[in-house]
Amino acid sequence: MRRTIHGNRKTGRTGRANDRRPLRNVLVWVIGGTLLLQPAAMGKAWASGDGGAGAAAAVAAANAEESKLTAVSENIITSGAVRRDYLWSGVRGGTPVTSLVHAIEIDLTNPYISLNAMNGNGGTLPGKAPVSSMVKETGAVAGINADFFDTASAEAVPFGAEIMSGELIKSPRQLGGMFMFAVTADRTPMIDRFTVEGSVRTAGGAEFKLAGLNEAAYRTEPDGGYSHVNALHMYTDAWTAAERPNTASSASTPTEALVVDGVVTQVADNATLNVQPPANGYILRGHGTAAAFIREQLTVGTAITSDLQLKSATSGQTFAPSSFRMMVGGHTILVNEGKPSSFSRNTGSLSPSSGRARTAVGYSKDNKTAYLITVEDSSVSAGMTLAELQRTMAALGVWKGINLDGGGSTTMIDRPLGEFDAKLSHPTEDGSAGTYQRPVVNGIGVYTNAPQGTLKGIKASGKGVLFIGEQTEYALKAYDTYFNPIDPAGIAAQWSLDKPAVGKLSGGVLTAAAPGRATLTVKSGPGSDKLPIEIIGESRIVKMSIEAGPAELKAGAVVDVPVKATLDDGSAYTIPAGSVDWELRGFTGSVQNGSIRVDAVKSGATGGYAIARYDGYSAVLPFATGSIDKAFERFESPAYGITSASVPAAVTSTVDMVGGLPGGDGSNALQLRYDFSTSAENRTKAAYAVFNGTGVALPDNPTGMTLDVYGDDSRNLLRATVVDAAGKEFMVDLAKSVDWTGWKTVKADFTAYAMNYPIKLKSLYIATLKEGQDERALSGELAFDNLTLQTAAPAAPVSNAEIVLTLGRKSAVVDGAAVKLDVAPLALNGVTYLPFRFVADAMGGQVGWDQTAKRVTALRGGKLLDMWLGRGDLVLNGERKPVTAAPIVRGGRTLVPLRLVSEQLGLDVAWDGKTKTITIR
């Protein structure tokens, strides 16, 4: 059983000059909540651009839609393989949701393209690797993750069968309702349930049934038996672990025989052979009755024969492994005969009713098209339930389809048109940045081996979303008649922009100048390509924040100030530092490369502010005098008790003080060990380090804390329990996923929770949520050190003066003293307007006016307020809010709506209808 590594690593080419399958547009209908699609011929591929901008923009437009699937973008991977992206919009629990769906369509009639199993380990077991590593290692141009595996097992192997290039690498497990996806040697797709059929025979007629090939220990279904007890298993050179399988987990002691060229050469009774089988041999591993067969029948020198086949659990037909090009395991069937199907096995572990990232595979009714499908779970995509996935697959044209491993395992990789390297197609569910790829046991790869073609087209490659002032360079990509990449060196290109007002173009370098949408065109000879771009303006922004920690107001202080913008479609970007304008108040300083340096504090200043503006949109960062970070606990000798606790009670956990952890400073740290596997309950589980029983008081009303955490890469959730003055408990996130090993500093923001001060820290804890527990480690250990508290940056002092105004009078009373006004307060259309500058000045605020933008600004007590003449919105501390009344101008002065401004700036207003007086405090 010799393995072969498939695909052409050097060129990765396939396809044919005249691809007979036209690219398609998609027309959408919604009938009775069912998703229906109707293909329509299209003469050429869509311009895909960078994919992300179009998908994100479509999310906002589809928020009000129901049960609708809309084509968003398309990328030709190679001739015969295209990735299409869709936006699905529906209603879940009465709430509108939107999700991004990605489907790689494979033309199985194309002789230059193929599908194959891949595992990134050279075709060996056990082992895991990210899908991108599998794609690169095997020379694929695209791929998705495939089979399920036991994340708690040290031996990572797929549950189902794995056939790679016609060779059976692993047999399927004895599990009920588990479907597999295969492509036969004659390129026909197949989805079915399979069992293993085989035996070992001696020349004398003795025979014993084979239970499996290259299999880890597991519990069989439906009897719950041990897979290797009284069973004979075969292990080839594809199994590289020292044991076959791990003895401790198999509940059986092995007796093994090495067979080379059909002859028994070694036997180990009640022991493991300290050898690896060669390519022309295998090891038979038996226990109980199977061990007796080895001892009695397989003495050294015995000639034996063996066979191993797959048997359909539905038809009873048997297949030689070589009759398949590839096979991977899956889970339940989702679609049968073009319709959602009943599940073939329990889906409780798949979070069936929750929006999760999903992976699936299927094929068309005519057996000519295979579909590799993923559903994205990210900031702009709500994932899918299994029922939603079923309907979507049917709408895409899947005749028969199954579920593959999803959640944090869901990964799609594909090669952009004209590029040589395959890339992550969309964000993953696992990890905060959406770029982490969970190592998995295998995947489905897309392979090509077309010959070198002639130049067919060119493509513009680069960013689709820019910010004013940002400069970016676009690259020319080229592809041949098989849609495979060509080195563009030597190809002369002419670049143009259809709307010069949005930016300055020099060659392929664009400097964004003004908000708007435009089309970038590149030409070379008869070839051309268009790339839609957008320069983001303030009208697209709904929230802007300065992603910085507490800032100290003292000479020499330096703070990094990345500015993040959230757009109206839910997408988020970090604005390039050069695109942000800064105004410093209370101190002088400099801003360079995204950092602010305090050079000198202005005389008498008790606080300061850094105001960031992008295209007029604002956010503010307060600077405070005095110390901000305060060390709270170093875990050397805590003055209070720390105990362990767990939920449910069957979960085991311990706490201890340990020293000498790698990468640390040698001091002590608080260690928390946990084991969730000791509880069989299907629920959220947690292990706690509890402080002083009911909590330890946190001084100085902290706004947040930082903590050094020694991670275990368990992917579990890390939180702190904080108790406020009213006795209410708050579960404060420290890390959505412990996706690191070694030390890392995590941060908690208490201001995001409505806490009543003073507060106490009750516990630090690790939790595995009910959904997706099979994707996270069941046991591990963490360590905590250097718990530091952040205190609130004090706002500049503000006046508490009492102001009394009267409608129609150009006079006011401020703390009992009469003051003249340029413009009298007035009532208009049920709204009372006040002279803005007078009120802000009297209450200790700072006021600004931008004549060009017609914008009035007020800064008071740490609150920055922007309002525009005639506009129905305002921006308060970086967040856009709608308003029913906008500022107006009377007598050359700006008047603002009384109640609106008072609420935003924290003022109290009283109205006396008899005297027509307004009192502001």
Coordinates of N, CA and C in Angstrom, one line a residue, residues 696-836:
V696 N -12.7 40.0 46.7 CA -11.8 40.9 47.3 C -12.0 42.3 46.7
A697 N -12.1 43.3 47.6 CA -12.4 44.6 47.2 C -11.4 45.2 46.3
L698 N -11.8 45.9 45.2 CA -10.9 46.6 44.3 C -11.0 48.1 44.6
P699 N -9.8 48.7 45.0 CA -9.8 50.1 45.4 C -9.9 51.1 44.2
D700 N -10.3 52.3 44.6 CA -10.2 53.5 43.7 C -11.1 53.4 42.5
N701 N -12.2 52.6 42.6 CA -13.2 52.6 41.5 C -12.6 52.3 40.1
P702 N -11.9 51.2 39.9 CA -11.2 51.0 38.7 C -12.1 50.9 37.5
T703 N -11.6 51.3 36.3 CA -12.3 51.2 35.1 C -12.0 50.0 34.3
G704 N -11.0 49.3 34.8 CA -10.6 48.0 34.1 C -9.4 47.4 34.7
M705 N -8.9 46.3 34.2 CA -7.7 45.7 34.7 C -7.0 44.9 33.6
T706 N -5.7 44.7 33.9 CA -4.9 43.8 33.0 C -4.4 42.7 33.8
L707 N -4.1 41.6 33.1 CA -3.7 40.4 33.8 C -2.8 39.6 32.9
D708 N -1.6 39.1 33.4 CA -0.8 38.2 32.6 C -1.3 36.8 32.8
V709 N -1.5 36.1 31.7 CA -2.1 34.8 31.7 C -1.2 33.8 30.9
Y710 N -0.9 32.7 31.5 CA -0.1 31.7 30.9 C -1.1 30.7 30.2
G711 N -1.3 30.8 28.9 CA -2.3 30.1 28.2 C -2.0 28.6 27.9
D712 N -3.0 27.9 27.6 CA -2.8 26.4 27.2 C -3.4 26.1 25.9
D713 N -3.8 27.1 25.1 CA -4.3 26.9 23.7 C -5.5 26.0 23.7
S714 N -6.3 26.1 24.8 CA -7.5 25.2 24.9 C -8.7 25.7 24.1
R715 N -8.7 26.9 23.6 CA -9.8 27.6 22.9 C -11.0 27.8 23.8
N716 N -10.8 27.6 25.1 CA -11.9 27.9 26.0 C -12.0 29.4 26.3
L717 N -13.1 29.8 27.0 CA -13.4 31.1 27.3 C -12.9 31.5 28.7
L718 N -12.2 32.7 28.7 CA -11.6 33.1 30.0 C -12.4 34.4 30.5
R719 N -12.8 34.4 31.7 CA -13.6 35.5 32.3 C -13.2 35.7 33.7
A720 N -13.7 36.9 34.2 CA -13.6 37.3 35.6 C -15.0 37.5 36.1
T721 N -15.3 37.2 37.4 CA -16.5 37.5 38.0 C -16.3 38.7 38.9
V722 N -17.1 39.8 38.6 CA -17.0 41.0 39.4 C -18.3 41.3 40.0
V723 N -18.3 41.6 41.3 CA -19.5 41.8 42.1 C -19.6 43.3 42.4
D724 N -20.7 44.0 42.1 CA -20.8 45.4 42.4 C -21.5 45.7 43.8
A725 N -21.7 46.9 44.1 CA -22.1 47.3 45.4 C -23.5 46.8 45.7
A726 N -24.3 46.6 44.6 CA -25.7 46.1 44.8 C -25.7 44.5 44.9
G727 N -24.6 43.9 44.9 CA -24.5 42.4 44.9 C -24.7 41.8 43.6
K728 N -24.8 42.5 42.5 CA -25.0 41.9 41.2 C -23.7 41.4 40.6
E729 N -23.7 40.2 40.1 CA -22.5 39.6 39.5 C -22.4 39.9 38.0
F730 N -21.2 40.3 37.5 CA -21.0 40.5 36.1 C -19.9 39.6 35.6
M731 N -20.2 38.9 34.5 CA -19.2 38.0 33.9 C -18.4 38.8 32.9
V732 N -17.2 39.2 33.2 CA -16.4 40.1 32.4 C -15.4 39.3 31.5
D733 N -15.5 39.5 30.2 CA -14.6 38.8 29.3 C -13.2 39.2 29.4
L734 N -12.3 38.2 29.5 CA -10.8 38.5 29.4 C -10.3 38.0 28.1
A735 N -10.8 36.9 27.6 CA -10.4 36.4 26.3 C -11.5 35.5 25.8
K736 N -12.0 35.8 24.6 CA -13.1 35.0 24.0 C -12.6 33.5 23.7
S737 N -11.3 33.4 23.5 CA -10.7 32.1 23.2 C -9.2 32.1 23.7
V738 N -8.9 31.2 24.6 CA -7.5 31.1 25.0 C -6.8 30.3 23.9
D739 N -6.3 31.1 22.9 CA -5.8 30.6 21.7 C -4.3 30.8 21.6
W740 N -3.6 30.8 22.8 CA -2.2 31.0 22.9 C -1.6 30.0 23.9
T741 N -0.3 29.8 23.8 CA 0.5 29.1 24.8 C 1.6 30.1 25.3
G742 N 1.9 30.0 26.6 CA 2.9 30.9 27.2 C 2.2 32.1 27.7
W743 N 3.0 33.2 28.0 CA 2.4 34.3 28.7 C 1.8 35.3 27.7
K744 N 0.7 35.9 28.1 CA 0.1 37.0 27.3 C -0.7 37.9 28.2
T745 N -0.7 39.2 28.0 CA -1.4 40.1 28.8 C -2.8 40.3 28.2
V746 N -3.8 40.1 29.1 CA -5.2 40.3 28.7 C -5.8 41.5 29.4
K747 N -6.9 42.0 28.9 CA -7.4 43.3 29.4 C -8.9 43.2 29.5
A748 N -9.4 43.8 30.6 CA -10.9 43.8 30.8 C -11.3 45.3 31.0
D749 N -12.4 45.6 30.3 CA -13.0 47.0 30.4 C -14.2 46.9 31.3
F750 N -14.2 47.5 32.5 CA -15.3 47.5 33.4 C -16.4 48.5 32.9
T751 N -16.0 49.5 32.1 CA -16.9 50.6 31.7 C -18.0 50.0 30.8
A752 N -17.8 48.9 30.2 CA -18.8 48.3 29.3 C -19.9 47.7 30.1
Y753 N -19.9 47.7 31.4 CA -20.9 47.0 32.2 C -21.5 48.1 33.2
A754 N -22.7 48.0 33.5 CA -23.4 48.9 34.3 C -23.2 48.6 35.8
M755 N -22.0 48.8 36.3 CA -21.7 48.4 37.7 C -21.9 49.6 38.6
N756 N -22.3 49.3 39.8 CA -22.4 50.2 40.9 C -21.2 50.1 41.8
Y757 N -20.4 51.1 41.9 CA -19.2 51.1 42.7 C -19.5 51.3 44.2
P758 N -18.6 50.7 45.1 CA -17.4 50.0 44.8 C -17.6 48.6 44.4
I759 N -16.6 47.9 43.8 CA -16.7 46.6 43.2 C -15.7 45.6 43.9
K760 N -16.0 44.3 43.7 CA -15.1 43.3 44.2 C -14.8 42.3 43.1
L761 N -13.6 41.7 43.1 CA -13.2 40.7 42.2 C -13.5 39.4 42.9
K762 N -14.5 38.6 42.4 CA -14.9 37.3 43.0 C -14.0 36.2 42.5
S763 N -13.8 36.1 41.2 CA -13.1 34.9 40.7 C -12.5 35.2 39.3
L764 N -11.6 34.4 38.9 CA -11.1 34.2 37.6 C -11.5 32.8 37.2
Y765 N -12.0 32.6 35.9 CA -12.5 31.3 35.6 C -12.3 31.0 34.1
I766 N -12.2 29.7 33.8 CA -12.2 29.2 32.5 C -13.5 28.4 32.2
A767 N -14.1 28.6 31.0 CA -15.4 27.9 30.7 C -15.4 27.4 29.3
T768 N -16.1 26.3 29.2 CA -16.3 25.7 27.9 C -17.8 25.8 27.7
L769 N -18.3 26.5 26.7 CA -19.7 26.7 26.4 C -20.3 25.4 25.9
K770 N -21.6 25.3 26.1 CA -22.3 24.1 25.7 C -22.2 23.8 24.2
E771 N -22.2 24.9 23.4 CA -22.1 24.7 22.0 C -20.7 24.5 21.6
G772 N -20.4 23.5 20.8 CA -19.1 23.3 20.2 C -18.0 22.8 21.2
Q773 N -18.5 22.1 22.3 CA -17.5 21.6 23.2 C -16.5 20.6 22.6
D774 N -16.9 19.9 21.6 CA -16.1 18.9 20.9 C -14.9 19.6 20.2
E775 N -15.0 20.9 20.1 CA -13.9 21.6 19.3 C -12.9 22.3 20.3
R776 N -13.0 22.1 21.6 CA -12.1 22.7 22.5 C -11.5 21.6 23.5
A777 N -10.4 21.9 24.1 CA -9.8 21.0 25.0 C -10.6 20.8 26.2
L778 N -10.7 19.6 26.7 CA -11.5 19.3 27.9 C -10.7 19.5 29.2
S779 N -9.4 19.6 29.1 CA -8.6 19.7 30.3 C -7.4 20.6 30.0
G780 N -6.9 21.2 31.0 CA -5.7 22.0 30.9 C -5.3 22.7 32.1
E781 N -4.4 23.7 32.0 CA -4.0 24.5 33.1 C -3.6 25.9 32.7
L782 N -4.0 26.8 33.5 CA -3.6 28.2 33.3 C -2.9 28.8 34.4
A783 N -2.2 29.9 34.3 CA -1.5 30.6 35.4 C -1.8 32.1 35.2
F784 N -1.9 32.8 36.4 CA -2.2 34.2 36.4 C -1.2 34.9 37.2
D785 N -0.8 36.1 36.7 CA 0.2 36.9 37.4 C 0.0 38.4 37.1
N786 N 0.5 39.3 37.9 CA 0.6 40.7 37.7 C -0.8 41.3 37.4
L787 N -1.7 41.2 38.3 CA -3.1 41.8 38.2 C -2.9 43.3 38.5
T788 N -3.2 44.1 37.5 CA -3.1 45.5 37.6 C -4.4 46.2 37.3
L789 N -4.8 47.2 38.1 CA -6.0 48.0 37.9 C -5.8 49.3 37.2
Q790 N -6.7 49.7 36.4 CA -6.7 51.0 35.8 C -7.8 51.9 36.4
T791 N -7.4 53.1 36.8 CA -8.3 54.0 37.4 C -8.8 54.9 36.3
A792 N -10.0 55.5 36.6 CA -10.7 56.4 35.6 C -9.9 57.6 35.3
A793 N -9.7 58.0 34.1 CA -9.1 59.3 33.8 C -10.0 60.4 34.2
P794 N -9.7 61.2 35.2 CA -10.6 62.2 35.7 C -10.9 63.3 34.6
A795 N -12.1 63.6 34.4 CA -12.5 64.7 33.5 C -12.1 66.0 34.0
A796 N -11.8 66.9 33.1 CA -11.5 68.3 33.5 C -12.7 68.8 34.3
P797 N -12.4 69.6 35.4 CA -13.5 70.1 36.3 C -14.5 71.0 35.5
V798 N -15.7 70.9 35.8 CA -16.8 71.6 35.1 C -17.5 72.5 36.1
S799 N -18.1 73.5 35.6 CA -18.9 74.4 36.5 C -20.2 73.8 36.8
N800 N -20.7 74.0 38.0 CA -22.0 73.6 38.5 C -22.9 74.8 38.6
A801 N -22.6 75.8 37.8 CA -23.4 77.1 37.9 C -24.9 76.8 37.6
E802 N -25.8 77.6 38.2 CA -27.2 77.5 37.8 C -27.5 78.7 36.9
I803 N -28.1 78.3 35.7 CA -28.4 79.3 34.7 C -30.0 79.3 34.6
V804 N -30.5 80.6 34.5 CA -31.9 80.8 34.4 C -32.1 81.7 33.1
L805 N -32.9 81.2 32.2 CA -33.2 81.9 30.9 C -34.7 82.0 30.8
T806 N -35.1 83.0 30.0 CA -36.5 83.2 29.7 C -36.8 83.3 28.2
L807 N -37.8 82.5 27.8 CA -38.1 82.6 26.3 C -38.3 84.0 25.9
G808 N -37.6 84.4 24.8 CA -37.8 85.7 24.2 C -37.0 86.8 24.9
R809 N -36.3 86.6 25.9 CA -35.5 87.6 26.6 C -34.0 87.4 26.3
K810 N -33.3 88.6 26.0 CA -31.9 88.6 25.8 C -31.1 88.8 27.1
S811 N -31.5 88.1 28.1 CA -30.9 88.2 29.4 C -31.0 86.9 30.1
A812 N -30.0 86.7 31.0 CA -30.0 85.4 31.8 C -29.5 85.7 33.2
V813 N -29.7 84.8 34.1 CA -29.1 84.9 35.4 C -28.2 83.7 35.7
V814 N -26.9 84.0 35.9 CA -26.0 82.9 36.2 C -25.5 83.0 37.6
D815 N -25.9 82.1 38.5 CA -25.6 82.1 39.9 C -26.0 83.4 40.5
G816 N -27.2 83.9 40.1 CA -27.7 85.1 40.7 C -27.3 86.4 40.1
A817 N -26.3 86.3 39.1 CA -25.8 87.6 38.5 C -26.5 87.7 37.1
A818 N -26.9 88.9 36.7 CA -27.5 89.1 35.4 C -26.4 89.1 34.3
V819 N -26.8 88.5 33.2 CA -25.9 88.4 32.1 C -26.7 88.7 30.8
K820 N -26.1 89.5 29.9 CA -26.8 89.8 28.6 C -26.5 88.7 27.6
L821 N -27.5 88.5 26.7 CA -27.4 87.5 25.6 C -27.5 88.2 24.3
D822 N -26.8 87.6 23.3 CA -26.9 88.2 21.9 C -28.2 87.7 21.3
V823 N -28.6 86.5 21.6 CA -29.8 86.0 21.0 C -30.7 85.4 22.1
A824 N -32.0 85.6 22.1 CA -32.9 85.1 23.1 C -33.3 83.7 22.8
P825 N -33.5 82.9 23.9 CA -34.0 81.5 23.7 C -35.4 81.6 23.0
L826 N -35.7 80.6 22.2 CA -37.0 80.6 21.5 C -37.5 79.2 21.4
A827 N -38.9 79.1 21.2 CA -39.5 77.9 20.9 C -40.0 77.8 19.5
L828 N -39.7 76.7 18.8 CA -40.0 76.6 17.4 C -40.4 75.1 17.1
N829 N -41.7 75.0 16.7 CA -42.2 73.7 16.3 C -42.1 72.7 17.5
G830 N -42.4 73.2 18.7 CA -42.4 72.3 19.9 C -41.0 72.1 20.4
V831 N -39.9 72.7 19.9 CA -38.6 72.5 20.4 C -38.1 73.8 20.9
T832 N -37.5 73.7 22.1 CA -36.9 74.9 22.7 C -35.4 75.0 22.3
Y833 N -35.0 76.2 21.8 CA -33.6 76.3 21.4 C -32.9 77.3 22.3
L834 N -31.6 77.1 22.6 CA -30.8 77.9 23.4 C -29.6 78.4 22.7
P835 N -29.0 79.5 23.0 CA -27.8 80.0 22.5 C -26.6 79.0 23.0
F836 N -26.1 78.3 22.1 CA -25.2 77.2 22.5 C -23.9 77.7 23.2

